Each structure stands twice: as C-alpha cells, then as structure tokens.
XYZ file of C-alpha atoms in Angstrom:
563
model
C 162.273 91.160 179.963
C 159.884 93.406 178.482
C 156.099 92.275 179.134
C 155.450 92.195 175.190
C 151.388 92.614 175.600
C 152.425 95.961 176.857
C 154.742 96.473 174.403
C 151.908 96.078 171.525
C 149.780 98.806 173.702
C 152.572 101.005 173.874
C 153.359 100.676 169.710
C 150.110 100.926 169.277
C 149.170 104.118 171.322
C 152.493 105.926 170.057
C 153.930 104.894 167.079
C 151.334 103.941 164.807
C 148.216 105.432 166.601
C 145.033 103.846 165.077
C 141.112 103.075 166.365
C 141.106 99.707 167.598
C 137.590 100.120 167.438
C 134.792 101.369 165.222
C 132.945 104.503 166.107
C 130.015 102.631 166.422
C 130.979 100.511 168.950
C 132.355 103.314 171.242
C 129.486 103.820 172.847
C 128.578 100.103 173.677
C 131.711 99.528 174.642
C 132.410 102.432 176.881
C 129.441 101.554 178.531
C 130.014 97.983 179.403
C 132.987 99.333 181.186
C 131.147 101.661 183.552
C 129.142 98.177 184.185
C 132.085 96.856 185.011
C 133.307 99.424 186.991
C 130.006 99.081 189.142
C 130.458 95.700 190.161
C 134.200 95.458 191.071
C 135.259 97.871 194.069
C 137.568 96.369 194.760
C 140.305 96.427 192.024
C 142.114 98.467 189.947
C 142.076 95.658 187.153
C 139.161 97.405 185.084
C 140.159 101.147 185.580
C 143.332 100.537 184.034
C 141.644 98.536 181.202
C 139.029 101.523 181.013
C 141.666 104.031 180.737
C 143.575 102.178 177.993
C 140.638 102.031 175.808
C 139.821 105.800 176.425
C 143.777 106.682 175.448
C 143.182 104.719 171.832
C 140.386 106.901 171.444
C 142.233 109.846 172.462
C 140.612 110.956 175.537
C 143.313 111.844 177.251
C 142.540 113.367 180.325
C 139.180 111.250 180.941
C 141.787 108.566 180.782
C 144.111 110.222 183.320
C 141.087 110.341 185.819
C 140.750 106.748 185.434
C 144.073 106.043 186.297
C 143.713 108.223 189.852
C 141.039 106.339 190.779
C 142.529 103.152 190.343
C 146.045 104.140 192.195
C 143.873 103.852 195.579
C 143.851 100.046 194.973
C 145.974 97.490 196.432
C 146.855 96.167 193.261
C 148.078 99.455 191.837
C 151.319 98.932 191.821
C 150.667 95.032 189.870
C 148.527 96.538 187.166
C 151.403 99.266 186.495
C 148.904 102.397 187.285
C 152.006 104.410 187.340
C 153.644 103.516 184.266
C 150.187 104.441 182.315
C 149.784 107.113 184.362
C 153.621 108.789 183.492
C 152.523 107.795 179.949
C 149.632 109.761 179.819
C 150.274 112.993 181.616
C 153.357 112.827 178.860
C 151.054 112.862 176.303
C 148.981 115.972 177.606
C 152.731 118.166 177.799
C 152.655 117.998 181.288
C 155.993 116.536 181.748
C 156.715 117.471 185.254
C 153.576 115.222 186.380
C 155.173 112.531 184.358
C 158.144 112.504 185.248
C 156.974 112.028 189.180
C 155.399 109.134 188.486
C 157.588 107.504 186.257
C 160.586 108.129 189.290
C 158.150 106.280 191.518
C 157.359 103.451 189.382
C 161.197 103.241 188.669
C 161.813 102.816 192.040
C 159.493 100.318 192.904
C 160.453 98.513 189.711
C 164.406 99.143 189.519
C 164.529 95.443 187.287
C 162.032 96.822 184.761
C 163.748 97.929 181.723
C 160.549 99.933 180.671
C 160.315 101.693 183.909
C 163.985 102.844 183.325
C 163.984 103.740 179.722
C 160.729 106.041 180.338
C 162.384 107.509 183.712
C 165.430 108.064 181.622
C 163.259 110.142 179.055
C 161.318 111.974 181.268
C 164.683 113.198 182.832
C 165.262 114.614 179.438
C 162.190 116.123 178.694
C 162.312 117.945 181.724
C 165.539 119.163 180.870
C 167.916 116.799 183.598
C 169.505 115.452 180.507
C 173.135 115.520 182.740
C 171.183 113.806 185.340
C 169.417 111.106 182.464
C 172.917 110.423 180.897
C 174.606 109.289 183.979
C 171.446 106.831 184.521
C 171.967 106.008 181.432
C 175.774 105.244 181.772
C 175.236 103.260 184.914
C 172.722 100.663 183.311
C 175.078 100.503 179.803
C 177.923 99.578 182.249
C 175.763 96.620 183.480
C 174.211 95.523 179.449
C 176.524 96.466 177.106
C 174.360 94.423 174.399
C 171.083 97.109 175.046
C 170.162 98.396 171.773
C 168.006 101.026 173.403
C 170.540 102.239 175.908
C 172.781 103.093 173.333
C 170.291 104.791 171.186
C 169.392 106.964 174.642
C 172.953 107.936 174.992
C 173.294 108.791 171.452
C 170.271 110.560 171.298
C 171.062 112.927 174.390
C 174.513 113.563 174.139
C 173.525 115.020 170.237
C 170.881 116.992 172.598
C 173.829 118.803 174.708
C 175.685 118.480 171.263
C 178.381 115.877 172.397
C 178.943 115.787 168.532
C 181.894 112.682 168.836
C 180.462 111.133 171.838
C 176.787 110.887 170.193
C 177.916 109.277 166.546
C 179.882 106.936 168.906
C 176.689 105.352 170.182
C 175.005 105.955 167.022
C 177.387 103.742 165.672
C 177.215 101.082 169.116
C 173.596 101.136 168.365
C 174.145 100.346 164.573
C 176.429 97.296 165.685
C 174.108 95.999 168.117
C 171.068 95.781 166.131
C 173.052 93.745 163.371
C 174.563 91.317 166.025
C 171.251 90.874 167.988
C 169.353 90.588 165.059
C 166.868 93.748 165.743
C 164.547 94.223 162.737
C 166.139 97.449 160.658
C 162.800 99.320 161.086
C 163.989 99.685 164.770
C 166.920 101.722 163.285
C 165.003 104.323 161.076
C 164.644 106.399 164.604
C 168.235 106.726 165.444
C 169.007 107.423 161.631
C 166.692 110.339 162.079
C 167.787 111.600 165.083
C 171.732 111.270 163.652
C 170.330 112.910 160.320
C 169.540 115.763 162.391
C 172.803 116.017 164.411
C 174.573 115.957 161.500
C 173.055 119.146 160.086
C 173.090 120.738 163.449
C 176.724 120.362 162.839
C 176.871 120.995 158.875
C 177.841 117.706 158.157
C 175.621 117.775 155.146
C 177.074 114.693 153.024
C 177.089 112.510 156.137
C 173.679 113.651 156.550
C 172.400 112.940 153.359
C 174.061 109.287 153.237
C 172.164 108.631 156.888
C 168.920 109.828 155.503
C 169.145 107.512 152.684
C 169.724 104.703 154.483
C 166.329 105.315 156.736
C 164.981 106.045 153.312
C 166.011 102.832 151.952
C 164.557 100.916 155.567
C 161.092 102.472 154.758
C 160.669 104.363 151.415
C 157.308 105.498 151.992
C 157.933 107.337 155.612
C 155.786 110.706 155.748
C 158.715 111.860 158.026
C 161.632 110.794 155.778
C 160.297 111.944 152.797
C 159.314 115.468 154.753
C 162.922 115.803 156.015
C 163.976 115.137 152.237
C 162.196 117.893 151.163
C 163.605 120.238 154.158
C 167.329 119.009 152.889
C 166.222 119.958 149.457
C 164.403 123.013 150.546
C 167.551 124.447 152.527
C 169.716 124.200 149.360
C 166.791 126.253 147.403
C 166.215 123.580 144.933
C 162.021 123.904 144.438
C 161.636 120.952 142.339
C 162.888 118.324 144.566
C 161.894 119.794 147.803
C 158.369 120.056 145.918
C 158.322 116.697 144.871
C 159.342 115.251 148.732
C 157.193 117.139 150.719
C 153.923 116.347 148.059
C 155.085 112.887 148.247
C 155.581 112.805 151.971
C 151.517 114.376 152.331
C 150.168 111.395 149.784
C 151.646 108.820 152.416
C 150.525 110.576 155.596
C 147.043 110.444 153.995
C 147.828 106.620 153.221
C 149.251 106.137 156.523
C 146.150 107.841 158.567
C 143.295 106.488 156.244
C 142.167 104.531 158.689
C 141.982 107.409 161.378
C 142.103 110.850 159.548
C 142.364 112.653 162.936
C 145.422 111.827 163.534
C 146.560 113.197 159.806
C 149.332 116.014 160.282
C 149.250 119.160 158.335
C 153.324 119.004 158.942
C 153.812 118.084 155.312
C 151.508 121.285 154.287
C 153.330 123.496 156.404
C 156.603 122.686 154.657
C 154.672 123.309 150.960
C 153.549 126.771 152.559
C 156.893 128.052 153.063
C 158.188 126.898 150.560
C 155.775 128.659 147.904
C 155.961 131.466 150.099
C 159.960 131.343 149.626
C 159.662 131.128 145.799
C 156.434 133.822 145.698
C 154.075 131.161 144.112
C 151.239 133.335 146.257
C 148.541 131.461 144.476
C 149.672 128.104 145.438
C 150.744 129.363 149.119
C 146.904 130.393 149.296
C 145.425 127.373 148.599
C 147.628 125.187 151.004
C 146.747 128.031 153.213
C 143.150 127.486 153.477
C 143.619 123.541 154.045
C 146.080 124.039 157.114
C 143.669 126.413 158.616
C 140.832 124.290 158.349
C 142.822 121.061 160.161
C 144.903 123.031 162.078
C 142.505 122.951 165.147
C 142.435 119.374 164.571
C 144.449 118.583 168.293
C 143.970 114.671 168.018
C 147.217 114.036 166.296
C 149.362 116.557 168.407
C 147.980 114.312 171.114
C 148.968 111.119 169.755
C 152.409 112.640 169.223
C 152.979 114.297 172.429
C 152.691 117.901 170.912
C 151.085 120.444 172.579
C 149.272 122.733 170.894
C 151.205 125.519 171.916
C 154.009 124.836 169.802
C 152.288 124.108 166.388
C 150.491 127.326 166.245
C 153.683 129.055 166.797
C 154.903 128.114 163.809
C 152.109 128.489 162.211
C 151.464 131.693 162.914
C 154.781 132.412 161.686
C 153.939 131.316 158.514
C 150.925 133.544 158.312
C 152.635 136.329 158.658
C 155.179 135.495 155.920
C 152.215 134.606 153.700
C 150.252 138.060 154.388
C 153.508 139.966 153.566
C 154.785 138.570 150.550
C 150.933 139.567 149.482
C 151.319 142.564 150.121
C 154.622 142.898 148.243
C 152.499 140.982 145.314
C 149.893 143.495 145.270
C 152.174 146.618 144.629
C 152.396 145.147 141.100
C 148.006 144.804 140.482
C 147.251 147.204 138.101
C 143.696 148.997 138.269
C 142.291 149.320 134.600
C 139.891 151.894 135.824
C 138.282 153.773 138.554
C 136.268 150.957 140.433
C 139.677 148.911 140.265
C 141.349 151.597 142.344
C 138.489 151.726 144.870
C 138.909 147.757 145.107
C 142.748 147.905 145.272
C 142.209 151.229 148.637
C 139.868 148.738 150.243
C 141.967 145.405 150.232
C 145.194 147.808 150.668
C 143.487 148.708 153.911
C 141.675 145.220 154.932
C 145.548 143.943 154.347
C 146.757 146.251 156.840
C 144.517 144.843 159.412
C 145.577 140.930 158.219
C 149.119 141.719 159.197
C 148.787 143.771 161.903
C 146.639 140.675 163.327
C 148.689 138.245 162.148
C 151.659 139.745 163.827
C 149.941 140.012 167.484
C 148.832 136.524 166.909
C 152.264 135.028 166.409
C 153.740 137.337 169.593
C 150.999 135.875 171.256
C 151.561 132.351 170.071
C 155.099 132.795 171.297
C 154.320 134.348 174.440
C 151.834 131.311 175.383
C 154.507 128.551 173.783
C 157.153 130.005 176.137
C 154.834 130.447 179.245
C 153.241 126.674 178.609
C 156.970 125.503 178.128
C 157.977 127.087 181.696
C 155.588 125.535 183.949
C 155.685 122.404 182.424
C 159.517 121.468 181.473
C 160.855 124.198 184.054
C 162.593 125.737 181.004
C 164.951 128.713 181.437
C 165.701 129.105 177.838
C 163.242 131.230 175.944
C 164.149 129.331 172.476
C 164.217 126.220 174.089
C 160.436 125.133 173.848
C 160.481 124.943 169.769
C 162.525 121.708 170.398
C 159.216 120.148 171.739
C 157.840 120.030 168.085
C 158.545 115.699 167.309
C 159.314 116.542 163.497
C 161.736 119.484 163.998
C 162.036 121.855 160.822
C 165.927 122.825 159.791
C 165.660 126.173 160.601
C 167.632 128.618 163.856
C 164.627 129.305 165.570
C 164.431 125.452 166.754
C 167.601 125.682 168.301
C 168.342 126.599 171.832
C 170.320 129.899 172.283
C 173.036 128.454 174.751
C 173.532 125.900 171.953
C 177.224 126.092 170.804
C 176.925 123.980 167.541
C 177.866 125.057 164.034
C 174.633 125.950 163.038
C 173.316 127.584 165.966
C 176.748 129.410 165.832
C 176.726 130.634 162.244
C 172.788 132.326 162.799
C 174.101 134.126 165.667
C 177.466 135.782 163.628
C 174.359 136.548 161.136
C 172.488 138.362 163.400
C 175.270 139.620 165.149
C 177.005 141.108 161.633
C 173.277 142.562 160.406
C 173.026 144.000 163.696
C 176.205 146.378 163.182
C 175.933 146.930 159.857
C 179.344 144.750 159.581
C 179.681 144.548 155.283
C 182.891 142.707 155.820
C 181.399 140.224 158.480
C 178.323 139.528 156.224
C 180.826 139.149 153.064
C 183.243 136.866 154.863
C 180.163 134.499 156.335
C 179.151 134.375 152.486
C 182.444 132.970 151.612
C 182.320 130.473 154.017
C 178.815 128.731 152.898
C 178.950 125.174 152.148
C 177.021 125.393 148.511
C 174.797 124.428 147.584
C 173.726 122.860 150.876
C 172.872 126.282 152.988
C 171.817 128.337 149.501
C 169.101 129.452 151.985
C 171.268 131.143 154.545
C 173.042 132.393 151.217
C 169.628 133.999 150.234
C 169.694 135.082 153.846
C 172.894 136.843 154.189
C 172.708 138.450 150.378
C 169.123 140.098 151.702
C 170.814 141.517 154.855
C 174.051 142.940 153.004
C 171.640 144.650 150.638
C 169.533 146.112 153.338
C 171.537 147.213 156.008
C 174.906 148.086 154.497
C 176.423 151.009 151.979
C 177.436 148.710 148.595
C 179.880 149.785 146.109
C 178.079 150.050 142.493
C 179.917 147.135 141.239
C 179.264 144.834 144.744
C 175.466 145.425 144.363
C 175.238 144.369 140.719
C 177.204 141.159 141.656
C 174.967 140.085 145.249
C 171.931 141.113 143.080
C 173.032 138.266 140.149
C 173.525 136.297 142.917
C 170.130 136.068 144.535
C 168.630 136.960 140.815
C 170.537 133.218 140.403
C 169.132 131.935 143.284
C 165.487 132.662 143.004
C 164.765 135.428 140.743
C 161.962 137.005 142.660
C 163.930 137.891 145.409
C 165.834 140.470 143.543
C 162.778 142.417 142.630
C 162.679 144.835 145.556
C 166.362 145.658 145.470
C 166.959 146.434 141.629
C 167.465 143.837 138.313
C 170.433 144.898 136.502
C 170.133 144.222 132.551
C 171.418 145.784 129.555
C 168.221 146.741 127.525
C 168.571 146.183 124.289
C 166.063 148.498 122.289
C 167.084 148.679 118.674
C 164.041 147.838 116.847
C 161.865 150.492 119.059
C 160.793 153.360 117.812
C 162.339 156.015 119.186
C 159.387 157.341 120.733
C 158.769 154.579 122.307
C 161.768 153.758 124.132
C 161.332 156.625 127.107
C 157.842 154.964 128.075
C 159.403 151.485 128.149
C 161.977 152.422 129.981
C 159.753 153.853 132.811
C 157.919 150.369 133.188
C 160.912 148.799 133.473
C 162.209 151.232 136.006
C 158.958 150.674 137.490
C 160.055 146.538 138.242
C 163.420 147.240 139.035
C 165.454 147.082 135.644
C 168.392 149.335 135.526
C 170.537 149.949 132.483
C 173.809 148.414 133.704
C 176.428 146.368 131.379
C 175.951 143.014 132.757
C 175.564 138.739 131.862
C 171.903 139.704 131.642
C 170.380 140.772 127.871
C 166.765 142.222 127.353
C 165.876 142.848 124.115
C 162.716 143.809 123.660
C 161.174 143.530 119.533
C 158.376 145.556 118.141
C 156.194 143.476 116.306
C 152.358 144.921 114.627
C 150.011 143.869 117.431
C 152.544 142.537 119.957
C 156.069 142.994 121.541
C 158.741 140.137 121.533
C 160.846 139.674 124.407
C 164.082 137.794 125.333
C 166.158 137.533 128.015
C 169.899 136.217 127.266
C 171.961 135.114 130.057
C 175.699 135.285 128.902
C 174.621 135.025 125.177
C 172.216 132.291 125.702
C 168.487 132.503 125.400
C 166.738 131.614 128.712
C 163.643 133.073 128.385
C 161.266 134.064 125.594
C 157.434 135.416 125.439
C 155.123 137.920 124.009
C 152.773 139.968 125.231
C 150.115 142.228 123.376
C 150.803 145.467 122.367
C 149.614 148.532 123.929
C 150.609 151.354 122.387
C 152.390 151.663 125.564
C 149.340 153.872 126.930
C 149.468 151.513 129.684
C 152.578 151.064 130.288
C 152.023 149.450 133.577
C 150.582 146.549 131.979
C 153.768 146.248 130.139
C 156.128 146.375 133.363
C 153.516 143.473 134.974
C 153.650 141.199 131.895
C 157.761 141.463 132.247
C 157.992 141.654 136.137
C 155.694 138.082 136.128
C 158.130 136.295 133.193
C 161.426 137.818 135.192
C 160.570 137.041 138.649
C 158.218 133.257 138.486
C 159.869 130.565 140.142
C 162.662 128.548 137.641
C-alpha cells in the first residue's frame, strides 16, 4: 500500500507546491535542524527530514546534498534516501541521476508501488519508454484494478503514438476510477494528456468533448482554461482564445497567492502570441514587459520539473516574432516633420540591432536547450527536448521529428511543399484542412503559397480574401483587393487617393470587397461593403490630401485591426 504521509509530501511538493512555512520562520527553523544535525551522528532520520523542508522551500540542490550525506547511514535504505533522492535530482532536469537511483530503490523495494511507478517514469523521461511499457505490462498483468498503471500505459503508448492502444487504457483508466471509487480530480490528468493525443492526431471534436469533461471536474484549472484558449487560438478565433487564456492568468494568480514564486508566466506567453498573431503590437508590448520581468523567476520551473533551458526557448521565440511584426508596424509611422524623420532613422537602426539580438539569442537558446537535453535525457532527436515543457503548446515545433502522427505529418508535407515551390502540393494540403479547427495552419499555408509560388491573377485575389477573412492584417503585405468606389471625389483628387491606397496595398480589382470613399467639408467618409453589406464605417479629417500618407494610415489602421 502506499505509505499515505508520503503521499501528502509528494502532493504537496509537486502538485500543488506551496510554503508550509512562513518566511519568517525559515531561518529559526532551518537552524534548529543544523542543531539537530549536531547531535545525532548516527542516523539518517534528520537529514532526510532536513532535506524535505529545504525542497518545500525550493532549495533544490542544498536539499540534494542532504540526501548524500544521509545515504552513508545504516538506515538509508528505511528512511527511503533514494526515493527522495530520484525525486529531487528529477526536479533539477537531471534525469539520468534520477533514474539511477530510482532503479536501485526499485530493486530493493520490488513490493513498493511508488518505487515502481517513479522507476517506470524515469524510464520514460530518459527516453526507454519501450523498456518502461513492458514494466509496465508485467505489473498490469499482476493488478488489473491499478488505476495508475493504466494511466502509465495510456500515457506512453500516446508518447510513441500507439493512437488505438493509448485511448484503450485511457478508457481502462476511466472504468477503473468509477468502479474503485477514485475521486474524479484524479482523472483531470489523463483527460489532459488524451486531450493532447487527440490533437496530435486531429481528432479535434473528440478533443474538445475530453477537454470539457476535465473542464467540468475543475472549472477554474489555470491549465484547462490555458489549453482552451490554445484550442481556440489554433482555429484563429481571438475572442475566445482571449477570454481563456485571461481567465486561465486570473486563476494562476488565485492559485499561487499564497506563494507568488511559483506563479507561471505560461498563461502570458499564450496572450503574447496571440496579439502578436492578430498585430495588436500595443497590447503584445505590454504583456511583453511583464514576462520579461518574471521570466527569470526559476522557482516555479523548479517546482514543475522544467528546466530553464526550455522556457527561454520559447520565449525567445516569441521575441523575435514580437520585434518583427514591429518592424512591419513601423513602415506605416508617418514623420510630420524633420525631427520625426531623425526619430524614425534612429529607432529604424536601434530596431535592427533588437532583431539581430533577438535572433542570436533564440539560436542560442536552442543550441543550449538541445545540448542540456543531450547530457541529461541522452536524447538523439534534436526536436525532441521541447517535449520537456509540462504544459506543451499546440504547435510542430513540440513534436519530435521521427514522430509519424497526423500532425507531425501534415507540418512536414508543409515544409516539404514550401520548400519546392510545389503550388499544387500547398493547394491540395489547403483542401484538406479540417475548418475551422487548424484556421492557423490555413493562415500558414495561404502565407507560403503567396510567397514562394507564381499565382494566377484570379488565384491571388481569392487566397488574399481568404486570409483578408481570416485576420485582415495579414493580407497587408501581399496586396488588398477592393473596388474603389470614388464618385463623389473631385476629380483632382482621386490620383492622390489612389496613391495612399496603393501605398497600403489596395488594388483596383472587381471583387466582394466595396470602398467608397465620400467627400464631406472638413472630413472624408469611408465604408467598406463586403458583398453589399456595410461592415465597416469611419471618418477621418480632411487633409486636403497634402498628406496623403496620413490618409493611407487612417485606412490601413480601420482595414487591418483585429475583428
């Protein structure tokens, strides 16, 4: 049976982290235990009690050298030295280290169903997961009725995507927890890690009916709501991914007030890219700014078994989207006057330096992810280590390249088609999108047709709609088609308009799309009509069209903000 004291620790130190005491006490009570420590020499009783306290305040490796010094005792092997010992090296990243002394502990301790299950784990993490699934087989074959068995096999055949063998103990695991009572909380886990198969193998309606069902478990789960907001997110839709992913920060802050250091910024990562996707620079800048300044917060990627590594590579990927889709933004600043153009030379040329940094940061990120992930899992895949992250994003670069799922699959014909320049590839891939559900890799293949292959007139003006459909600003760089309407303009007027709306992008083309533009005495009228029907309408000041730049910003801001 499973000691249930240890249990508590083990809940406590890795699901729901908290200080078990204050800060002001740390002090005292770290040094009654070096008291303690000076009087009995002759046990490893206090060490392990010692280390214990320093992992709930996350001093990890202090807490490892603890746990050495109390493996020379007689007793070791009684006061489970190992097992804590496996436990924290895990938590540092160093998984080969753990997994040595959670095979020794095992086989001292072959009865001890913790011993196994962590064994079992550790055989995945360092990437045995053949060698963990027959374990895992041979103790199912002796208790059928183990509820965490089953979840293990489900868990790792989805990991060598098993597809049909993994939702069959998904589904043992279901069964068992009803007929042995286990508390549904217990089941929000495997409902995650199923939610996540399923996409891997676009099973998108399956995996939206599992995610609910965690959802209904525990409606206020940071990591539900989050992966609510990726679902949402991947099928383009702002306002609901929005609304999860602010909803899923509120609880994290709610879930962590009682320990703030252990508070992710995995919530504000998602808002980043997700103004970033939709050009809302502003708001992208602002979330910015907070991730940078928790970001070298490492408490929680302690607590979680993250290494630091693997965070900042995403990160880092995320600056560089954010410093490029600025400088995309600034092309459109206008300078009113001399001293604006000076201003506009000097941050054209300070933004050179942000990317060019930004990019040698995230290669180096990379580099050091993939170097860290070698000597520590033994990995031979060089996409391999991103699956390390505990709250994987739904995106390719998370998947291992000698993956052979659906997903995994339909990136590489992506890359494979842009590569060639293969237009009929790239147009047959589009056809085959399940919409709305992977609108992003929609928005994804649309961008690469438009870039890298030669488009008949009427084939541009239909991807263009598309992704104009999709999220407007997107189309900017590659050409709006309207037809411009300019019937109450003067005449003299018209040629000037015309270049600022050249200037964003708007071509004359017959097309759904209507701009009519109305001269009024001290400001212009415009409306866009989308197959006859009004969808937008504003007015801007009037100019005499001596700045006709002003004009083409006003429109290019109203044409291409988020919907």
């Amino acid at each position: 049976m499973i000691n249930k004291k240890r249990l508590l620790i083990f809940i406590l130190l890795f699901i729901t982290p908290i200080y078990l005491f204050s800060v002001d006490n740390y002090a005292e009570i770290d040094k009654n235990f070096k008291d303690k420590l000076s009087v009995m020499q002759n046990s490893s009783e206090v060490y392990v009690e010692y280390a214990l306290f320093l992992l709930e305040h996350n001093f990890l490796h202090e807490a490892i050298e603890q746990l050495r010094k109390g493996l020379s005792f007689p007793d070791a092997e009684e006061r489970d030295v190992m097992y804590w010992l496996s436990k924290s090296y895990a938590m540092i990243g160093a998984n080969d280290l753990a997994l040595f002394y959670a095979k020794e502990h095992y086989e001292r301790n072959q009865t001890n169903e913790e011993a196994l299950f962590e064994y079992i784990w550790l055989l995945h993490r360092n990437l045995k997961t053949e060698e963990a699934i027959d374990l895992a087989h041979l103790a199912y074959e002796k208790n059928t009725y183990s509820f965490i068995l089953a979840s293990f096999l489900a868990i790792l055949y989805g990991e060598i995507n098993k597809y049909e063998l993994a939702i069959h103990y998904y589904q043992d695991a279901e069964e068992l927890a009803y007929v042995l009572g286990i508390d549904d909380l217990s089941l929000i886990s495997n409902y995650y890690n199923q939610y996540l198969l399923e996409i891997n193998f676009l099973q998108f309606k399956k995996a939206q009916e599992i995610l609910e069902k965690a959802l209904a478990i525990d409606p206020m789960n940071p990591l539900l709501l989050r992966s609510f907001g990726n679902f949402y997110h991947q099928q383009m839709n702002f306002s609901l991914a929005l609304a999860y992913y602010q909803e899923s920060e509120r609880q994290e802050i709610i879930y962590t007030k009682e320990k703030k250091t252990l508070r992710t910024p995995l919530s504000k990562l998602e808002l980043l890219t997700l103004y970033l996707d939709f050009n809302l620079i502003n708001e992208a800048e602002s979330i910015r700014k907070e991730i940078k300044r928790e970001k070298e917060n490492r408490t929680w990627m302690r607590g979680y078994g993250i290494n630091h590594y693997f965070f900042d590579a995403l990160w880092y990927e995320e600056e560089l989207h954010y410093w490029l889709i600025t400088k995309e933004e600034n092309k459109h600043k206008i300078a009113r006057n001399f001293w604006q153009q000076l201003i506009q030379y000097k941050n054209k040329f300070t933004l050179s330096i942000d990317i060019r940094r930004a990019r040698t940061k995230r290669e180096r990120s990379h580099l050091l992810a993939l170097e860290y992930a070698k000597k520590n899992q033994h990995l031979e895949n060089s996409a391999y280590y991103y699956l390390m992250l505990n709250d994987r994003r739904l995106f390719v670069g998370q998947l291992p390249i000698t993956s052979h799922s659906p997903k995994s699959l339909l990136y590489k014909e992506i890359d494979y088609a842009t590569k060639y320049r293969d237009k009929t590839k790239l147009f047959m891939l589009l056809d085959n999108l399940q919409l709305p559900y992977q609108n992003k890799e929609k928005v994804l293949i649309i961008k690469n047709i438009l870039i890298n292959t030669k488009l008949k007139k009427g084939e541009h003006k239909i991807l263009i709609e598309e992704l104009y459909r999709l999220t407007p600003h997107l189309s900017q760089p590659f050409g709006m088609f309207f037809e411009i309407d300019m019937e109450n303009i003067s005449s003299k007027n018209q040629k000037k308009i015309k270049r600022a709306l050249k200037r964003i992008g708007v071509k004359e083309e017959s097309s759904p799309f209507l701009l009519r533009i109305e001269e009024a005495e001290e400001e212009l009228r415009i409306l866009l009509f989308e197959d006859s029907v009004l969808r937008k309408e504003w007015q801007v000041k009037h100019y005499g069209y001596r700045h006709w730049r002003i004009l083409a910003e006003n429109i290019r801001k109203e044409l291409f903000a988020s919907v």
